Amino acid sequence: VSDHPPVPGQGDPATAETYLRLVAEAELRHGPVISGPGPHPHRVWMAAAILAAAGVVRPGVAWQIVSEFEISAGLRNGNVRPIISSVHRPHRFSQPGPSPYRASQHGASPGGGGAPGGRPAPGGPGVPTAARVGATLPLPAEREGWYGELCLLSLARTEAQAALAVAARWAGQTRRTAGPRPQHAPFYQVGAVDDRGTSYRASLWDMGVEDGRDWWDCHLALDPAPAPGTRWLEIGPGAQGQRVRIDLAARPETVRIVTEPVPPVSAAARLLDQVGDDLLSLEATQQQASGQLEARTAQVVVDLIGSGALRADDPAVLRLAGLGWRLGLDLGLGGPVPARAMPPAWISVLADAHAYDGPDAVASFAADLPEIGGSRFALAGLRSARNGATLHVMATGWEPHGQGWLLHGTGPSGDLPDQSLSWRARDSTGRWHLVSGMSWGMATQTQGMIKMYLTPPLHPEATSLDVIVSGPGCRVQATVPLDWGSGR
Amino acid sequence: VRPPWWAALPAVETRIRCGTGEHVLRWSQGRLDAADHPDAEGELVLAALGGDKAECVAMLEVWGAHADDLDVLALGPRSPADELAVTWELVDQLRTAFGRRPGSAPTRPGPAPGGGAGTFPALSRPAPSRGTRPAARVVRGMPMRRVTPEQERAQARRTELLSLFALGRDFQPRLSAQVVSAWSGDEPPAGRPEPGPARPALVAALTGRLAPAAGPWAGLDPDAVRADLHDGPGWGSAERDGPGLRATLPLSWLARVWAPGFPVVGGHLIVDVLAGSWPRVQVLGLPAPGAGPAVLSIQADGEHWSLARGES
């Protein structure tokens, strides 16, 4: 007997498994030739990944069906590789898979407060916390005469790991005859010392890539992680021996955090909503939707409906139909859908998809989110640019999986799409932002730093940002200030 | 009284190497026997106590171990045109690649030298042509990853299954029928597995074998055929459903009708076997989707079945 309430739209696993097996039977009739690992998954793999991500077929069952299909195809065309490799279950198919019932039961907790709810429970070696920095450390000139600076946004840490979220850039040159600007990010070996005299080594955790406008979004790891009770840290030396002090004992700035239950939504519906976010993100980043993307999106809908994971009239299907129609995609779902059937986030992004008005600036803030879906997060600042923004997050218990699967497929080398949590943001002007991609810097199996790329850009008049994390039955919203610092 | 599930399946034989000689494996009336080992069970007991296991006896053991294995249905042939590229050479290569597990199937139960494709059907019928289908082989130098004991058992089990497929084209549908009989209630209830969690695999097995025959019979693409298991009394149904065909048939249809090779005879979709045994049986056949079934007599004619004289 399940302890969990039924989730609307959650399909019957036997029906979904039967559907997947019949897809495999139909494909086998057509005499498929299974190619080696690559970016173009075959039909059965794709359907298996979708249904596993939607939580209607267990990952192990999905893998078994894929494996049987590939072996069957191999036995018919003389390819024994699947027979050899079939005993090795890919890691992604060993994952427990999304649980549509893993809803955290949080009450509304405006303004923070004790656990459960606003502020995280103190302690716990894996609980990330962030401390605002908001200072720039100028770096000494390098050999060719160029000098850079590190905009230190926030320090995120657990008891075992610590990382500085940094926006780095080349700031200028000491002589006019300096050569071309270096292609790599500005970096100078810095370290830290604390109030007890303990020294720390700062090393590159994630240097990132140049954004096309001379900025790098970086993470610098501090080793060791500052011990509990550390009052302050000084980062440096920079140019002329300058140091930046981080006050770890300061009272955290007030960040409004609201945790609230949301009506249970099936993993299949969340998957379709994520598809919509991905389509809009591609639109906003001006990547033309290819015919393959259109067909793949339509196939996702067909598989979710055909497997019984969703009804054809499920609101998630209607939402995606409306979005597809507005984006000019033929998803086989009919004509226009009223705007009221679509999420405000999509309506907003449709309107601002091609905005190019984001402030060139950094915002340092720190917000420790309460537990959601068994995971913990600390927000550690962002950098805004004309075409988007980069949000820094330390995560424990969650890592991004399957990013970009809709565009690139989810072949043998890819991850299953993860629907356990979704991220969106809304700035104080009402402009919504979707996550067009994530960069994951893993520290341990369960912990790391994430760079989330928000699109479209922040509104130039925005003064705060709601960062919204949604799980199966719960939503956490943190409102962080956008006190623009250097870089503007 | 309904005839047993194997009534329309004739006996078949094949020769395999056993020790220094060649022995006959024979399937008839729903069981595999090693004619040269009259006390195979006794030999198995001795082998369990540490004695040598004859290759024929090992094959009997493997057959029994896979007699309710749904992998047989997942990997096995769907229609006469659906040929598996499984040879003894492949099985040997896989055994070498995986490393032979003590007590597993024999090292080389292959055909006698010069024995052609490895099987010869009963009644001295010529072996069916192998056509141009490529034979599978292990790629030399294929990297082998380290395996866990569980994976090693899975490899051994899969190789065992392929060795059963390597017995030849005549044995493959009989093995499938054997598995179906274990799941469909033709076996004694004590040994019958619970079908619940296996139902999706069984529905797929039925659909995958019905569609290639029923599609053309109904004038449809096989992909337009939907099948489900019929659990109640009677034979089920088969009727048009929009642009497709929807059929519900008992699982035993696979053993009684598909395995003997007469899903469609004389323009009729055969849905049940009423009486008789190979080479002449009385069946229920549908002349068209949605039509009532007719009682027909059909008879084997070489590899094919046709309406018996006097039927039309």
PDB file of N, CA and C in Angstrom, chain B residues 88 111-119 127 130:
ATOM      1  N   TRP B  88      27.016 -22.388 -34.192  1.00  0.00           N
ATOM      2  CA  TRP B  88      27.859 -22.957 -33.137  1.00  0.00           C
ATOM      3  C   TRP B  88      29.172 -22.217 -33.042  1.00  0.00           C
ATOM      4  N   PRO B 111      27.802 -29.347 -34.545  1.00  0.00           N
ATOM      5  CA  PRO B 111      27.405 -30.379 -35.488  1.00  0.00           C
ATOM      6  C   PRO B 111      28.573 -31.296 -35.814  1.00  0.00           C
ATOM      7  N   ALA B 112      28.233 -32.426 -36.268  1.00  0.00           N
ATOM      8  CA  ALA B 112      29.276 -33.332 -36.726  1.00  0.00           C
ATOM      9  C   ALA B 112      30.002 -32.699 -37.885  1.00  0.00           C
ATOM     10  N   PRO B 113      31.274 -32.980 -38.028  1.00  0.00           N
ATOM     11  CA  PRO B 113      31.996 -32.413 -39.167  1.00  0.00           C
ATOM     12  C   PRO B 113      31.292 -32.738 -40.471  1.00  0.00           C
ATOM     13  N   GLY B 114      31.128 -31.747 -41.278  1.00  0.00           N
ATOM     14  CA  GLY B 114      30.439 -31.952 -42.539  1.00  0.00           C
ATOM     15  C   GLY B 114      28.939 -32.070 -42.386  1.00  0.00           C
ATOM     16  N   GLY B 115      28.465 -31.710 -41.218  1.00  0.00           N
ATOM     17  CA  GLY B 115      27.036 -31.878 -40.933  1.00  0.00           C
ATOM     18  C   GLY B 115      26.195 -30.703 -41.348  1.00  0.00           C
ATOM     19  N   GLY B 116      26.681 -29.877 -42.223  1.00  0.00           N
ATOM     20  CA  GLY B 116      25.872 -28.776 -42.743  1.00  0.00           C
ATOM     21  C   GLY B 116      25.596 -27.748 -41.665  1.00  0.00           C
ATOM     22  N   ALA B 117      24.369 -27.276 -41.638  1.00  0.00           N
ATOM     23  CA  ALA B 117      24.033 -26.159 -40.775  1.00  0.00           C
ATOM     24  C   ALA B 117      23.854 -26.556 -39.319  1.00  0.00           C
ATOM     25  N   GLY B 118      23.937 -27.817 -39.024  1.00  0.00           N
ATOM     26  CA  GLY B 118      23.886 -28.191 -37.628  1.00  0.00           C
ATOM     27  C   GLY B 118      22.608 -28.880 -37.235  1.00  0.00           C
ATOM     28  N   THR B 119      21.633 -28.891 -38.042  1.00  0.00           N
ATOM     29  CA  THR B 119      20.408 -29.589 -37.698  1.00  0.00           C
ATOM     30  C   THR B 119      19.917 -30.333 -38.927  1.00  0.00           C
ATOM     31  N   ALA B 127      17.424 -29.691 -44.928  1.00  0.00           N
ATOM     32  CA  ALA B 127      17.574 -28.506 -44.087  1.00  0.00           C
ATOM     33  C   ALA B 127      17.190 -27.274 -44.885  1.00  0.00           C
ATOM     34  N   ARG B 130      19.956 -21.499 -45.721  1.00  0.00           N
ATOM     35  CA  ARG B 130      20.396 -20.435 -44.802  1.00  0.00           C
ATOM     36  C   ARG B 130      20.290 -19.069 -45.447  1.00  0.00           C
TER      37      ARG B 130
END
